[in-house]
Amino acid sequence: MKKMHMANCVTLVQLSISCDHLIDKDISSKSDPLCVLLQDVGGGNWAELGRTERVRNCSNPEFSRTLQLEYHFETVQKLRFGIYDIDNKTPELGDDDFLGGAECSLGQIVSSQMLTLPLMLKPGKPAGKGTITVSAQELKDSRIVTMEVEARNLDKKDFLGKSDPFLEFFRQGDGKWHLVYRSEVIKNNLNPTWKRFSVPFQHFCGGDPSTPIQVRCSDHDSDGSHDLIGIFHTSLAQLQAVPAEFECIHPEKQQKKKSYKNSGTICVKICQVETEYSFLDYVMGGCQINFTVGVDFTGSNGDPSSPDSLHYLSPTGVNEYLTALWSVGSVVQDYDSDKLFPAFGFGAQVPPDWQVSHEFPLNFNPNNPYCAGIQGIVDAYRQALPQQYFVLLLLTDGAVTDVAATCEAVVHASKLPMSVIIVGVGGADFEAMEQLDADGGPLRTRSGEASARDIVQFVPYRKFQNAPREALAQTVLAEVPTQVVSYFKAQGWAPFKMPPSPAKGPVQTPQV
């Protein structure tokens, strides 16, 4: 039996993206660009890794939302950047105008620190004079800067109203000001309170709390010609001295008017550096991912001795059930220590009375249902530790017969430390199963109670019949890390073993 190992995460890098001279697709205004990042996953396929925010009416956008991905030195990681003019609220990009794209490797970006490429509409056809600039920054710690900011007595900028203020925070570096955060716009308000926000510590100040920070307060205009209300300069160290107040100064007004005092006051109510725990923090902190298998033996599978049965073993000793089990189990087993997997079957007639059983151990040992290897789930997590999480893999060829009751069970299970992975084997209609995935919104019980978390991931196996074995695992396990973190975050629990505290002061980039 071949064991498939998960690749080690070398480090995380954060990509900051800006564009210049984008072509205009809108008739009466400039484009509303958004950047999409994709990675080559082999076989001519590309997987989306993330998107920036949309910047309205701008030909030279500097996106504040950064994109993160793993960096592996030993692998060529081919990336594709696509710029789109977004004019609707649908997530699909097929109905949006393509403003140009560029391809490169992550190694090129990190070795250059800042890479500028021409945007192309298609090979050999440039997108006008458009360019994209990408810079990389290694994420060396999991600290975040959390802030809550308000303002008082801002200048009135609108002729028929007050002002529509928003804030932008810039970090100084390489002789330039780099955008690190842009707040929401608060309409018609001279005394706004913006939503609390969080920014990665490294991105906010480059790892040095004394790094100069520029804060700009502007009046938002729908055509993109925002009016400056005022600016001030500070640092993270000064921002942390809450409550902190800063005069918002408009440079031109200050020079022209001797009686000028300020254009308002910016008040920092909260500014604190916190640790944001990740999936790996919990795993490396001692949390075990306990994996349980449930296999469908109902009559719809057919007689296991018949070649037409989904349980029939081919001459090579495999079938769809086993292939799915090996694909997922070989990944999850690395997160447990004793490799003892409890495995159960349902829907079969079992001895000694040959009655249909809806839960029986696959090894027919009710006192010890654990199986060695990937036929079961590891239950080696020490009982004294408070943190456990369970992943239930259900392999089935049939549809849900009582959708309401199943939704009720899933909603109740969403409060427990567990995720449910369903692999639909065979050619049945799995529409009811797809409803459990809750991609269109949270599941609800008959009484209207919504699920606390999205814990179900469903995929039909037929989509992966001709794909590499690891493709199924990557798909069904993609949401598990987020589900693990969401459960522990909802409980307010930190990892049992705390991650090491990051070093204080500026973070130095190691020399290669």
Coordinates of C-alpha atoms in Angstrom, one line a residue:
M1 CA 0.0 0.0 0.0
K2 CA 1.5 3.3 -1.1
K3 CA 1.6 6.0 1.5
M4 CA 1.2 9.6 0.2
H5 CA 2.9 12.2 2.3
M6 CA 1.8 15.8 2.5
A7 CA 4.4 18.4 1.4
N8 CA 5.9 20.5 4.1
C9 CA 4.9 24.2 4.1
V10 CA 8.3 26.0 3.9
T11 CA 7.0 29.5 4.5
L12 CA 4.2 31.8 3.6
V13 CA 4.7 34.8 1.4
Q14 CA 2.4 37.8 0.9
L15 CA 2.0 39.4 -2.5
S16 CA 1.2 43.1 -2.9
I17 CA -0.1 44.1 -6.3
S18 CA -0.5 47.3 -8.2
C19 CA -1.2 48.2 -11.8
D20 CA -0.4 51.2 -14.1
H21 CA -2.0 52.5 -17.3
L22 CA -4.9 50.0 -17.4
I23 CA -7.1 50.2 -20.5
D24 CA -10.6 51.7 -19.9
K25 CA -13.6 49.5 -20.7
D26 CA -16.3 51.7 -19.2
I27 CA -17.8 54.3 -21.5
S28 CA -18.4 57.2 -19.0
S29 CA -15.8 56.4 -16.4
K30 CA -12.6 54.5 -15.8
S31 CA -12.4 50.8 -15.2
D32 CA -13.2 49.1 -11.8
P33 CA -10.2 46.7 -11.7
L34 CA -9.8 43.6 -9.6
C35 CA -6.8 41.2 -9.7
V36 CA -7.2 37.4 -9.6
L37 CA -4.3 35.1 -8.8
L38 CA -4.1 31.6 -10.2
Q39 CA -1.5 28.8 -9.8
D40 CA -0.6 26.1 -12.3
V41 CA -1.7 22.8 -10.9
G42 CA -0.6 20.6 -13.8
G43 CA -2.3 19.1 -16.8
G44 CA -3.1 22.5 -18.2
N45 CA -5.2 23.4 -15.2
W46 CA -5.1 26.5 -13.1
A47 CA -6.5 26.9 -9.5
E48 CA -7.6 30.2 -8.1
L49 CA -5.7 31.2 -5.0
G50 CA -7.3 34.5 -4.2
R51 CA -8.6 37.9 -5.3
T52 CA -7.9 41.5 -4.4
E53 CA -10.7 44.0 -3.7
R54 CA -12.2 46.0 -6.6
V55 CA -11.0 49.6 -6.9
R56 CA -13.6 51.9 -8.5
N57 CA -12.8 54.3 -11.3
C58 CA -9.1 53.8 -11.3
S59 CA -6.5 53.2 -14.1
N60 CA -3.6 53.0 -11.7
P61 CA -4.9 50.9 -8.8
E62 CA -2.8 49.9 -5.7
F63 CA -4.7 47.0 -4.1
S64 CA -4.8 47.0 -0.3
R65 CA -5.8 43.3 0.0
T66 CA -2.7 41.2 -0.2
L67 CA -2.7 37.6 -1.5
Q68 CA -0.9 34.8 0.4
L69 CA 0.5 31.5 -0.8
E70 CA 3.0 28.9 0.2
Y71 CA 6.6 29.2 -1.1
H72 CA 8.5 26.0 -1.8
F73 CA 12.1 26.5 -2.9
E74 CA 12.3 23.0 -4.6
T75 CA 9.3 23.6 -6.8
V76 CA 8.6 25.9 -9.8
Q77 CA 5.4 27.6 -8.8
K78 CA 3.9 29.1 -12.0
L79 CA 1.5 32.0 -11.3
R80 CA -1.0 33.8 -13.5
F81 CA -2.3 37.3 -12.7
G82 CA -5.6 38.4 -14.3
I83 CA -7.0 41.9 -14.2
Y84 CA -10.7 42.3 -14.7
D85 CA -13.1 45.3 -14.9
I86 CA -15.9 44.3 -12.4
D87 CA -19.3 45.8 -13.2
N88 CA -21.6 43.4 -11.4
K89 CA -21.9 41.5 -8.1
T90 CA -21.5 38.0 -9.5
P91 CA -18.3 36.1 -8.5
E92 CA -17.9 34.6 -12.0
L93 CA -15.5 36.5 -14.3
G94 CA -16.8 35.3 -17.6
D95 CA -19.2 38.3 -17.8
D96 CA -16.5 40.9 -16.9
D97 CA -14.1 42.7 -19.2
F98 CA -10.5 41.3 -19.3
L99 CA -8.0 44.1 -18.9
G100 CA -4.9 42.0 -19.3
G101 CA -2.8 39.3 -17.7
A102 CA 0.7 38.2 -16.9
E103 CA 2.5 35.0 -16.0
C104 CA 5.7 34.4 -14.0
S105 CA 7.0 32.1 -11.3
L106 CA 6.9 32.8 -7.6
G107 CA 10.7 32.4 -7.6
Q108 CA 11.0 35.3 -10.0
I109 CA 9.0 37.5 -7.7
V110 CA 10.8 36.6 -4.4
S111 CA 14.2 36.9 -6.1
S112 CA 13.4 40.3 -7.5
Q113 CA 11.4 41.5 -4.4
M114 CA 9.5 43.7 -6.8
L115 CA 8.7 42.6 -10.4
T116 CA 7.0 44.6 -13.1
L117 CA 5.5 42.9 -16.1
P118 CA 3.6 44.1 -19.2
L119 CA -0.1 43.1 -19.3
M120 CA -1.2 41.0 -22.2
L121 CA -4.7 40.5 -23.6
K122 CA -3.4 37.3 -25.3
P123 CA 0.0 36.1 -26.4
G124 CA 1.6 38.7 -28.6
K125 CA -1.1 41.3 -28.0
P126 CA -0.2 43.9 -25.2
A127 CA -3.0 45.5 -23.2
G128 CA -2.0 49.0 -24.2
K129 CA 0.7 50.3 -21.9
G130 CA -0.7 48.4 -19.0
T131 CA 1.7 46.9 -16.4
I132 CA 1.4 45.0 -13.2
T133 CA 3.9 45.2 -10.3
V134 CA 4.1 42.5 -7.7
S135 CA 6.2 42.5 -4.6
A136 CA 6.7 39.7 -2.1
Q137 CA 7.1 39.7 1.6
E138 CA 7.7 36.7 3.8
L139 CA 5.2 36.3 6.7
K140 CA 7.5 35.6 9.6
D141 CA 4.9 35.6 12.4
S142 CA 1.2 35.4 13.0
R143 CA 0.7 38.7 14.7
I144 CA -2.0 41.1 13.5
V145 CA -2.6 44.8 14.2
T146 CA -6.2 45.4 15.3
M147 CA -7.5 48.9 15.3
E148 CA -10.7 50.9 15.8
V149 CA -10.7 54.5 14.7
E150 CA -13.1 57.4 14.7
A151 CA -12.9 61.1 13.7
R152 CA -14.4 64.4 14.9
N153 CA -15.2 67.6 13.1
L154 CA -13.9 66.7 9.7
D155 CA -14.0 69.3 6.9
K156 CA -17.2 69.5 4.8
K157 CA -16.3 68.6 1.2
D158 CA -19.6 68.0 -0.6
F159 CA -21.6 70.9 -1.9
L160 CA -25.0 69.5 -1.1
G161 CA -23.9 67.3 1.9
K162 CA -21.2 66.8 4.4
S163 CA -18.4 64.4 3.5
D164 CA -18.1 60.7 2.7
P165 CA -14.9 60.0 4.6
F166 CA -12.6 57.0 4.4
L167 CA -9.1 56.2 5.7
E168 CA -5.9 54.9 4.1
F169 CA -2.9 53.7 6.0
F170 CA 0.5 53.7 4.2
R171 CA 3.8 52.2 5.4
Q172 CA 7.1 53.8 4.4
G173 CA 9.6 51.5 2.7
D174 CA 12.2 51.8 -0.1
G175 CA 11.6 55.6 -0.2
K176 CA 8.0 55.0 -1.1
W177 CA 4.6 54.9 0.7
H178 CA 3.0 51.5 0.4
L179 CA -0.8 51.1 1.0
V180 CA -1.5 48.6 3.8
Y181 CA -5.2 49.3 4.5
R182 CA -8.2 51.1 3.1
S183 CA -11.3 51.5 5.2
E184 CA -14.9 51.5 4.2
V185 CA -16.6 54.7 3.2
I186 CA -19.0 56.3 5.7
K187 CA -21.6 58.4 3.9
N188 CA -22.5 62.0 4.8
N189 CA -20.8 62.1 8.2
L190 CA -18.3 64.5 9.7
N191 CA -17.9 62.4 12.9
P192 CA -17.5 58.9 11.6
T193 CA -16.6 55.7 13.4
W194 CA -15.1 53.1 11.1
K195 CA -15.4 49.4 11.6
R196 CA -12.7 47.6 13.6
F197 CA -10.2 46.1 11.2
S198 CA -7.1 43.8 11.4
V199 CA -4.0 43.9 9.2
P200 CA -1.0 41.4 9.4
F201 CA 1.7 42.9 11.6
Q202 CA 4.4 42.3 9.0
H203 CA 2.3 44.1 6.3
F204 CA 1.4 47.0 8.5
C205 CA 4.8 48.0 9.7
G206 CA 7.3 45.7 8.1
G207 CA 7.9 44.0 11.5
D208 CA 9.2 47.3 13.0
P209 CA 6.8 49.3 15.2
S210 CA 8.8 52.4 14.6
T211 CA 8.3 52.4 10.9
P212 CA 6.8 55.7 9.7
I213 CA 3.1 55.4 9.0
Q214 CA 1.1 57.9 7.0
V215 CA -2.7 58.1 7.5
R216 CA -4.8 59.9 4.8
C217 CA -8.4 60.9 5.4
S218 CA -10.3 61.6 2.1
D219 CA -13.8 62.4 0.9
H220 CA -15.0 59.6 -1.4
D221 CA -16.3 60.6 -4.9
S222 CA -17.9 58.0 -7.2
D223 CA -15.8 59.1 -10.2
G224 CA -12.6 58.2 -8.3
S225 CA -11.5 61.9 -7.9
H226 CA -11.4 61.7 -4.1
D227 CA -10.8 64.9 -2.2
L228 CA -8.1 65.0 0.5
I229 CA -9.4 66.0 3.9
G230 CA -6.1 65.7 5.7
I231 CA -3.2 63.6 6.6
F232 CA -1.0 62.9 9.6
H233 CA 2.2 60.9 10.3
T234 CA 2.8 58.4 13.1
S235 CA 4.1 54.9 13.8
L236 CA 2.6 51.8 15.3
A237 CA 4.3 52.5 18.6
Q238 CA 2.6 55.9 18.8
L239 CA -0.8 54.4 17.7
Q240 CA -0.6 51.9 20.5
A241 CA -0.6 54.7 23.1
V242 CA -4.4 54.7 23.2
P243 CA -6.5 56.7 23.4
A244 CA -4.4 58.6 20.9
E245 CA -5.6 61.7 19.0
F246 CA -4.0 63.2 15.8
E247 CA -4.8 66.4 14.0
C248 CA -5.8 65.8 10.4
I249 CA -3.8 68.4 8.4
H250 CA -4.4 69.6 4.8
P251 CA -1.0 70.8 3.6
E252 CA -2.3 73.4 1.1
K253 CA -4.8 74.9 3.6
Q254 CA -2.1 75.0 6.2
Q255 CA 0.2 77.1 3.8
K256 CA -2.6 79.4 2.6
K257 CA -4.4 80.2 5.9
K258 CA -2.5 81.6 8.9
S259 CA -5.6 80.9 11.1
Y260 CA -5.8 77.3 9.9
K261 CA -5.7 74.8 12.8
N262 CA -6.7 71.4 11.3
S263 CA -9.3 69.6 9.2
G264 CA -10.5 67.4 12.0
T265 CA -9.2 65.0 14.6
I266 CA -8.5 61.3 14.1
C267 CA -9.0 59.4 17.3
V268 CA -7.5 55.9 17.8
K269 CA -9.7 54.0 20.2
I270 CA -8.1 50.6 20.0
C271 CA -4.7 49.6 18.6
Q272 CA -3.3 46.3 19.8
V273 CA -1.0 43.6 18.4
E274 CA -2.6 40.2 18.7
T275 CA -1.8 36.6 17.7
E276 CA -4.1 35.1 15.1
Y277 CA -3.9 31.3 15.4
S278 CA -3.8 29.2 12.2
F279 CA -4.6 25.6 11.5
L280 CA -0.9 24.7 11.9
D281 CA -0.8 26.4 15.3
Y282 CA -3.4 24.0 16.5
V283 CA -1.9 21.0 14.9
M284 CA 1.7 21.8 16.0
G285 CA 0.2 22.6 19.4
G286 CA -1.0 19.1 20.0
C287 CA -4.4 18.9 18.5
Q288 CA -5.1 15.5 16.9
I289 CA -7.3 15.2 13.8
N290 CA -9.2 12.0 14.6
F291 CA -10.4 10.3 11.5
T292 CA -13.4 7.9 11.3
V293 CA -14.6 6.0 8.3
G294 CA -18.2 4.9 7.5
V295 CA -18.7 2.7 4.4
D296 CA -22.0 2.1 2.7
F297 CA -22.9 -1.6 2.3
T298 CA -26.5 -1.2 1.3
G299 CA -28.0 -3.4 -1.4
S300 CA -27.8 -0.7 -4.0
N301 CA -24.0 -1.4 -4.2
G302 CA -24.7 -4.8 -5.6
D303 CA -23.3 -8.2 -4.7
P304 CA -19.6 -7.7 -3.8
S305 CA -18.8 -10.9 -5.7
S306 CA -20.2 -9.5 -9.0
P307 CA -18.0 -7.3 -11.2
D308 CA -20.9 -4.9 -11.5
S309 CA -20.8 -4.2 -7.7
L310 CA -19.2 -1.0 -6.4
H311 CA -17.6 -3.2 -3.8
Y312 CA -16.1 -5.6 -6.3
L313 CA -12.3 -5.8 -6.1
S314 CA -10.6 -5.5 -9.4
P315 CA -7.7 -7.8 -10.3
T316 CA -5.4 -5.1 -8.9
G317 CA -7.2 -5.3 -5.6
V318 CA -8.9 -1.9 -5.6
N319 CA -12.3 -0.4 -6.1
E320 CA -13.7 3.2 -5.9
Y321 CA -14.4 2.9 -2.2
L322 CA -10.8 1.9 -1.4
T323 CA -9.3 4.4 -3.8
A324 CA -11.3 7.2 -2.1
L325 CA -10.3 5.9 1.4
W326 CA -6.6 5.7 0.6
S327 CA -6.6 9.1 -1.1
V328 CA -8.1 10.9 1.9
G329 CA -6.8 8.7 4.7
S330 CA -3.2 8.9 3.6
V331 CA -3.3 12.6 4.1
V332 CA -5.2 12.7 7.4
Q333 CA -3.2 9.9 9.0
D334 CA -0.1 12.1 9.3
Y335 CA -1.9 14.2 11.9
D336 CA -2.4 11.4 14.4
S337 CA 0.2 9.4 16.3
D338 CA -0.8 5.7 16.6
K339 CA -2.4 5.2 13.2
L340 CA -5.3 3.2 14.7
F341 CA -8.5 3.9 12.7
P342 CA -12.0 3.1 13.9
A343 CA -13.9 2.0 10.8
F344 CA -17.6 1.2 10.6
G345 CA -20.0 -0.1 8.0
F346 CA -23.7 0.4 7.6
G347 CA -26.5 -1.2 5.6
A348 CA -25.3 -4.8 5.6
Q349 CA -26.7 -8.0 7.0
V350 CA -24.1 -9.1 9.7
P351 CA -23.7 -12.2 11.8
P352 CA -24.7 -13.8 14.0
D353 CA -28.4 -13.1 13.3
W354 CA -27.9 -11.7 9.8
Q355 CA -30.1 -8.7 10.5
V356 CA -29.4 -5.4 8.7
S357 CA -27.1 -3.3 10.9
H358 CA -26.8 0.4 10.5
E359 CA -23.5 0.6 12.5
F360 CA -21.1 -2.3 12.8
P361 CA -17.2 -2.4 13.1
L362 CA -15.6 -3.4 9.9
N363 CA -13.3 -5.8 11.9
F364 CA -16.4 -7.3 13.6
N365 CA -14.9 -6.6 17.0
P366 CA -17.4 -4.4 18.9
N367 CA -14.9 -4.0 21.8
N368 CA -12.1 -2.7 19.6
P369 CA -13.2 -1.3 16.2
Y370 CA -9.7 0.1 15.5
C371 CA -7.9 -1.0 12.4
A372 CA -4.2 -0.4 11.7
G373 CA -3.3 1.8 8.8
I374 CA -5.5 3.9 6.6
Q375 CA -8.5 1.5 6.9
G376 CA -9.4 3.3 10.1
I377 CA -9.0 6.5 12.0
V378 CA -6.4 7.3 14.5
D379 CA -7.7 7.8 18.1
A380 CA -4.4 8.3 19.8
Y381 CA -5.1 11.8 21.1
R382 CA -4.2 11.8 24.7
Q383 CA -7.4 12.0 26.7
A384 CA -6.0 14.5 29.2
L385 CA -5.7 17.1 26.4
P386 CA -8.8 19.4 26.1
Q387 CA -8.6 19.7 22.3
Q388 CA -9.8 17.1 19.9
Y389 CA -11.3 17.4 16.4
F390 CA -12.9 14.7 14.3
V391 CA -13.2 14.2 10.6
L392 CA -15.9 11.8 9.4
L393 CA -15.5 10.4 5.9
L394 CA -18.7 9.0 4.4
L395 CA -18.3 6.9 1.2
T396 CA -21.7 6.3 -0.3
D397 CA -23.4 5.5 -3.6
G398 CA -26.9 6.7 -2.6
A399 CA -28.8 9.9 -2.1
V400 CA -30.3 11.2 1.1
T401 CA -33.8 9.8 1.7
D402 CA -34.8 12.2 4.4
V403 CA -33.3 15.5 3.6
A404 CA -34.9 17.4 6.5
A405 CA -33.8 14.9 9.1
T406 CA -30.2 14.9 7.7
C407 CA -30.1 18.7 7.7
E408 CA -31.2 18.6 11.3
A409 CA -28.4 16.2 12.2
V410 CA -25.8 18.3 10.4
V411 CA -26.9 21.6 12.0
H412 CA -26.6 19.9 15.5
A413 CA -23.2 18.5 14.6
S414 CA -22.0 21.9 13.5
K415 CA -21.6 22.8 17.2
L416 CA -19.3 19.8 17.7
P417 CA -15.6 19.5 16.9
M418 CA -16.1 17.6 13.7
S419 CA -16.1 17.9 9.9
V420 CA -18.0 15.6 7.5
I421 CA -16.6 14.6 4.1
I422 CA -18.9 12.8 1.8
V423 CA -17.6 11.1 -1.4
G424 CA -20.4 10.1 -3.7
V425 CA -19.4 6.9 -5.5
G426 CA -21.1 5.7 -8.6
G427 CA -23.5 7.5 -11.0
A428 CA -26.4 8.2 -8.8
D429 CA -28.1 11.6 -8.6
F430 CA -26.4 13.4 -5.7
E431 CA -28.4 16.6 -5.7
A432 CA -29.5 16.1 -2.1
M433 CA -26.0 15.5 -1.0
E434 CA -24.9 18.7 -2.6
Q435 CA -27.5 20.6 -0.6
L436 CA -25.6 19.5 2.6
D437 CA -22.5 21.2 1.3
A438 CA -24.3 24.5 2.1
D439 CA -22.3 26.5 -0.5
G440 CA -25.5 28.5 -1.1
G441 CA -26.0 29.5 2.5
P442 CA -26.2 27.9 5.9
L443 CA -28.3 24.8 6.5
R444 CA -31.4 25.2 8.6
T445 CA -33.5 22.9 10.7
R446 CA -37.3 22.7 10.4
S447 CA -37.6 25.3 13.2
G448 CA -35.2 27.7 11.3
E449 CA -32.1 27.2 13.4
A450 CA -29.0 27.8 11.2
S451 CA -25.8 25.7 11.3
A452 CA -23.1 27.2 13.5
R453 CA -20.4 26.3 10.9
D454 CA -20.2 24.9 7.4
I455 CA -18.8 21.4 8.3
V456 CA -19.8 19.3 5.2
Q457 CA -17.8 18.9 2.0
F458 CA -19.4 16.8 -0.7
V459 CA -17.8 15.7 -4.0
P460 CA -18.9 13.1 -6.5
Y461 CA -16.1 10.6 -7.2
R462 CA -16.8 10.5 -10.9
K463 CA -15.3 13.9 -11.3
F464 CA -11.9 12.4 -10.2
Q465 CA -11.9 9.1 -12.0
N466 CA -9.3 10.3 -14.5
A467 CA -7.5 12.7 -12.1
P468 CA -4.4 12.0 -10.0
R469 CA -5.2 10.2 -6.8
E470 CA -4.1 13.2 -4.7
A471 CA -6.6 15.5 -6.5
L472 CA -9.6 14.0 -4.6
A473 CA -7.8 14.5 -1.2
Q474 CA -6.9 18.1 -2.1
T475 CA -10.5 18.8 -2.9
V476 CA -12.3 17.2 0.0
L477 CA -9.8 18.3 2.6
A478 CA -9.5 21.9 1.4
E479 CA -12.0 23.2 3.9
V480 CA -10.9 21.1 6.9
P481 CA -8.2 23.6 8.2
T482 CA -10.7 26.5 8.1
Q483 CA -13.3 24.3 9.9
V484 CA -10.9 23.3 12.6
V485 CA -9.9 26.9 13.3
S486 CA -13.5 28.1 13.2
Y487 CA -14.5 25.6 15.8
F488 CA -11.8 26.5 18.3
K489 CA -12.2 30.2 17.6
A490 CA -15.9 29.9 18.4
Q491 CA -15.0 28.2 21.7
G492 CA -12.4 30.9 22.5
W493 CA -9.7 28.3 22.8
A494 CA -6.1 28.9 22.0
P495 CA -3.8 26.0 21.0
F496 CA -3.1 23.7 24.0
K497 CA 0.6 24.3 23.4
M498 CA 1.1 27.9 22.6
P499 CA 3.3 28.7 19.6
P500 CA 6.6 30.4 20.4
S501 CA 6.4 34.1 20.9
P502 CA 7.8 36.1 18.0
A503 CA 11.0 38.1 18.6
K504 CA 10.5 41.7 19.6
G505 CA 11.7 44.5 17.4
P506 CA 12.4 44.6 13.7
V507 CA 12.3 41.3 11.9
Q508 CA 15.5 40.8 9.8
T509 CA 15.3 39.0 6.5
P510 CA 17.7 36.1 6.4
Q511 CA 20.5 36.4 3.9
V512 CA 20.6 33.5 1.4

